[in-house]
Amino acid sequence: MNDAMSIPHLIMNASGVVQAVMLLLLIGSLLSWVVIFQRSFVMRRARKAHREFEDRFWSGVDLNELYRETPAEQDTLGTEHIFRAGFREFNRLLPKTRSPQAILDGVQRSMRVAWSREEDRLNLHLVFLATVASSSPYIGLFGTVWGIMGSFQSLSMAQQATLATVAPWIAEALIATAMGLFAAIPAVIFYNRLSAESSRLLGKYEDFAEEFHSILHRNLQGRGETTEG
Amino acid sequence: MARQHRRVGYGLPTLLAIALHLGILVVSVIRFPSSDTEPPSQSVVQATLVSAETATDQAQRADEPPASAKEDESSEDEATRRAEEEEARRQQEAEEQRQREAEAERQRQAEQERAEALEAARAAAEEAERRAEEARAQAERREQQEAERERQAEEEARRQREAEEQRQREAEAERQRQAEEEARRQREAEEQRQREAEAERQRQAEEEARRQQEAEEQRQREAEAERQRQAEEEARRQREAEEQRQREQAAQRAAEAAQNSLDRAIAGEAEAAANAEQAQEAANGFINLVRQAVEQAWVIPPNVGDNANALVAIRLGPSGEVFSASIARSSGNSAFDRAAIQAVESAAPFSELRELPASVQRDYREFNLNFRPGDIR
């Protein structure tokens, strides 16, 4: 490769606007990869935690005992959080009202709130990935257009218009598009992957909430029969 | 329950992202078209998926007996459901295992195919390269042959030209030598004839004189002795005078002859000198003509300094056509040099060369013209 046409040389010699575009794209790419790694770890942990908690929950342990074992409200995540919110509401409402319907409504509302928080937590920063994915090709294209404009301006000033006078300009302009695509492609792929994973996890949480609700319902039903009978 | 720290910080992801970008940068600097970022992260995710599943399954199996033992409320339908679920999960697990195996098999096959394809592509590329190499070598060889042929033809032409010139020179010399020889022979013959005629005349005169003298003597002898003596004396005096006169005459004639030959030689020399002068004049006229013609055909390019100065070496053929015009000393301005050569070529057939005397034609077959803006020398 020619030294004058090597990638670092071209980037160093690019015009100010194109260099700014490249810097912006580099920062976007870095941040999107930070988000990708961070979200991947979060999803992995959440999946693992959900599986562990579900196993423990369905292992037939006493719910009160399970509630005592789980840590305080702020530290809990995922299914544990939903279970905790629902069970606490259940325990709080149980002495106050006789109506099973009111208790179940309260429990359901409380669990919906917890589920909404979980959704918010899982989808955090995914919007940034979507932004990078959709905007960085346009930013790169802008840099390319600007660079090619500069190349034509220099062409108009040159005495002899050869390919050698415009080639470096066009090459450096095209680097901007390449960087835009380089930032956008992983962002698109991981945005789709991570959002699919997040919605799957949220679906599992919802299933758990329904199951827990049905357990509590059954429990109330039994308790109502015993009190009536 | 295992207490792991729940919150995922941003430090490790940042480090990973920076490391990834640095790696890509290094790879792109070392070799440009290879930026494949996806495989490493995907492989990380897959690896965790598999390991987590197996760990959970083991934990679940370990937790199985106490689960059935400690069941207290709402037992039966829950148990059946759990059993069903268990069954389903096991089936799913087996299914997944099968799928994984099939996947691995497919991957292996794909890998093998890809390797084969790669191999084939590489072989094809090598083949193509080899063929291109061969073609290039052949083209080179052909070019070399071409150049060789051209060079030989040029050599041949040069040799022929030289031989031609040599022949002409020789013929010229021969002609000159013959003419000289002829002239010398003629001069010699003339001299010989003159000498012979002179001798003949002298001999005749002597004879005449002797006869006269004899007759005189006879007459005198027949006449008186005195008169004889007188006559004799007279005759002797006469004879002496005659002899003197004749000697003088002969000397004069010889001197005359010598004078004649000298005159002739002087005249020949003068003629030769006149010839040379005429040739010189004609040659000067020829050079002037060439200079005028070239000057008329010369277009001086713009942006040429006044001190630009190009020397063009010109070689003419026998009939005045230009064999070659080349820059002997460049002016430093290539446009100026080109214009000078073009001027010579467009003024080209200098047919005045044929009107020159043959002796000087040779000298004006090669000459240099000095171009500078303003005049040609």
Coordinates of C-alpha atoms in Angstrom, one line a residue, chain A residues 41-224:
Chain A
F41 CA -23.9 -8.8 30.7
V42 CA -27.2 -7.5 32.2
M43 CA -29.3 -9.8 30.1
R44 CA -27.1 -12.8 31.0
R45 CA -27.4 -12.0 34.7
A46 CA -31.1 -11.4 34.5
R47 CA -31.7 -14.7 32.7
K48 CA -29.6 -16.6 35.2
A49 CA -31.3 -14.9 38.2
H50 CA -34.7 -15.7 36.8
R51 CA -33.9 -19.3 36.3
E52 CA -32.4 -19.7 39.8
F53 CA -35.4 -17.9 41.4
E54 CA -37.9 -19.9 39.5
D55 CA -36.2 -23.2 40.4
R56 CA -36.2 -22.1 44.0
F57 CA -39.8 -20.9 43.9
W58 CA -41.1 -24.1 42.4
S59 CA -39.1 -26.2 44.7
G60 CA -42.0 -26.1 47.2
V61 CA -40.3 -23.8 49.7
D62 CA -42.6 -21.9 52.1
L63 CA -43.4 -18.5 50.6
N64 CA -43.0 -16.7 53.8
E65 CA -39.6 -18.3 54.2
L66 CA -38.8 -17.3 50.6
Y67 CA -39.9 -13.8 51.3
R68 CA -37.6 -13.6 54.3
E69 CA -34.7 -14.9 52.4
T70 CA -34.9 -12.4 49.6
P71 CA -33.0 -9.1 50.3
A72 CA -34.6 -5.7 50.7
E73 CA -36.7 -4.0 48.0
Q74 CA -33.9 -2.0 46.4
D75 CA -31.6 -4.8 45.8
T76 CA -34.0 -7.3 44.2
L77 CA -34.2 -7.8 40.5
G78 CA -36.4 -9.4 38.0
T79 CA -38.7 -12.2 39.1
E80 CA -37.6 -11.8 42.7
H81 CA -38.7 -8.2 42.6
I82 CA -42.1 -9.0 41.3
F83 CA -42.6 -11.8 43.8
R84 CA -41.5 -9.5 46.6
A85 CA -43.8 -6.7 45.6
G86 CA -46.8 -9.0 45.2
F87 CA -46.3 -10.9 48.3
R88 CA -45.7 -7.8 50.4
E89 CA -48.9 -6.3 49.1
F90 CA -50.7 -9.6 49.8
N91 CA -49.5 -9.7 53.4
R92 CA -50.3 -6.0 53.9
L93 CA -53.8 -6.3 52.6
L94 CA -54.7 -9.6 54.2
P95 CA -55.5 -8.2 57.7
K96 CA -57.2 -5.1 56.3
T97 CA -59.9 -6.5 54.1
R98 CA -62.0 -9.6 53.9
S99 CA -62.7 -9.4 50.2
P100 CA -60.5 -11.7 48.2
Q101 CA -61.1 -9.6 45.1
A102 CA -59.7 -6.5 46.6
I103 CA -56.6 -8.3 47.8
L104 CA -56.0 -9.8 44.4
D105 CA -56.5 -6.5 42.7
G106 CA -54.0 -4.8 45.0
V107 CA -51.5 -7.7 44.4
Q108 CA -51.9 -7.5 40.7
R109 CA -51.4 -3.7 40.6
S110 CA -48.4 -4.0 42.8
M111 CA -46.9 -6.6 40.6
R112 CA -47.7 -4.6 37.4
V113 CA -45.7 -1.7 38.9
A114 CA -42.8 -3.9 39.6
W115 CA -42.9 -5.4 36.1
S116 CA -42.9 -2.0 34.6
R117 CA -39.8 -1.1 36.6
E118 CA -38.2 -4.2 35.4
E119 CA -39.1 -3.4 31.8
D120 CA -37.6 0.0 32.3
R121 CA -34.4 -1.4 33.7
L122 CA -33.9 -4.0 30.9
N123 CA -34.5 -1.6 28.1
L124 CA -32.2 1.1 29.5
H125 CA -29.9 2.5 26.8
L126 CA -31.2 0.3 24.1
V127 CA -32.7 3.4 22.5
F128 CA -29.2 4.8 22.3
L129 CA -28.2 1.7 20.2
A130 CA -31.2 2.3 17.9
T131 CA -30.1 5.9 17.5
V132 CA -26.6 5.0 16.6
A133 CA -27.8 2.3 14.2
S134 CA -30.1 4.6 12.3
S135 CA -28.1 7.9 12.3
S136 CA -24.5 7.0 11.8
P137 CA -24.8 6.0 8.2
Y138 CA -26.3 9.4 7.5
I139 CA -23.5 11.1 9.5
G140 CA -20.9 9.2 7.5
L141 CA -22.6 10.0 4.3
F142 CA -22.5 13.7 5.2
G143 CA -18.8 13.4 5.8
T144 CA -18.4 11.8 2.4
V145 CA -20.4 14.4 0.6
W146 CA -18.4 17.1 2.3
G147 CA -15.1 15.5 1.3
I148 CA -16.1 15.1 -2.3
M149 CA -17.2 18.7 -2.4
G150 CA -13.7 19.6 -1.2
S151 CA -12.2 17.3 -3.9
F152 CA -14.1 19.1 -6.6
Q153 CA -13.1 22.4 -5.3
S154 CA -9.4 21.4 -5.4
L155 CA -10.0 20.0 -8.9
S156 CA -11.2 23.3 -10.2
M157 CA -8.1 24.9 -8.9
A158 CA -5.7 22.4 -10.3
Q159 CA -4.0 23.0 -13.7
Q160 CA -4.1 19.5 -14.9
A161 CA -7.1 17.5 -13.7
T162 CA -5.8 14.0 -13.3
L163 CA -7.1 11.1 -11.2
A164 CA -4.2 11.5 -8.9
T165 CA -5.4 15.0 -7.7
V166 CA -8.8 13.8 -6.7
A167 CA -8.1 10.2 -5.6
P168 CA -6.8 11.1 -2.0
W169 CA -9.8 13.3 -1.4
I170 CA -12.3 10.8 -2.5
A171 CA -10.6 8.0 -0.5
E172 CA -10.6 10.1 2.6
A173 CA -14.2 11.0 2.0
L174 CA -15.2 7.4 1.6
I175 CA -13.5 6.5 4.9
A176 CA -16.2 8.5 6.6
T177 CA -19.0 6.4 5.0
A178 CA -17.0 3.2 6.0
M179 CA -16.8 4.4 9.6
G180 CA -20.5 5.2 9.6
L181 CA -21.4 1.7 8.5
F182 CA -18.8 0.3 10.9
A183 CA -20.6 1.9 13.7
A184 CA -24.1 1.2 12.4
I185 CA -23.9 -2.5 11.6
P186 CA -23.1 -3.9 15.1
A187 CA -25.5 -1.4 16.6
V188 CA -28.4 -2.7 14.4
I189 CA -27.5 -6.4 15.0
F190 CA -27.2 -6.0 18.8
Y191 CA -30.2 -3.8 19.1
N192 CA -32.4 -6.4 17.5
R193 CA -30.8 -9.2 19.5
L194 CA -30.9 -7.4 22.9
S195 CA -34.5 -6.1 22.5
A196 CA -35.7 -9.5 21.5
E197 CA -34.0 -11.0 24.6
S198 CA -35.4 -8.2 26.8
S199 CA -39.0 -8.8 25.5
R200 CA -38.6 -12.6 26.1
L201 CA -37.4 -12.0 29.6
L202 CA -40.3 -9.6 30.2
G203 CA -42.7 -12.3 28.9
K204 CA -41.3 -14.7 31.4
Y205 CA -41.8 -12.3 34.2
E206 CA -45.3 -11.8 33.1
D207 CA -45.9 -15.5 33.1
F208 CA -44.4 -15.8 36.6
A209 CA -46.6 -12.9 37.8
E210 CA -49.7 -14.7 36.5
E211 CA -48.7 -18.0 38.1
F212 CA -48.0 -16.3 41.4
H213 CA -51.3 -14.5 41.2
S214 CA -53.1 -17.8 40.6
I215 CA -51.3 -19.3 43.6
L216 CA -52.4 -16.5 45.8
H217 CA -55.9 -16.7 44.4
R218 CA -56.0 -20.4 45.3
N219 CA -54.7 -19.6 48.7
L220 CA -57.3 -17.0 49.3
Q221 CA -60.0 -19.3 48.0
G222 CA -58.9 -22.0 50.5
R223 CA -58.7 -19.5 53.3
G224 CA -62.2 -18.1 52.5

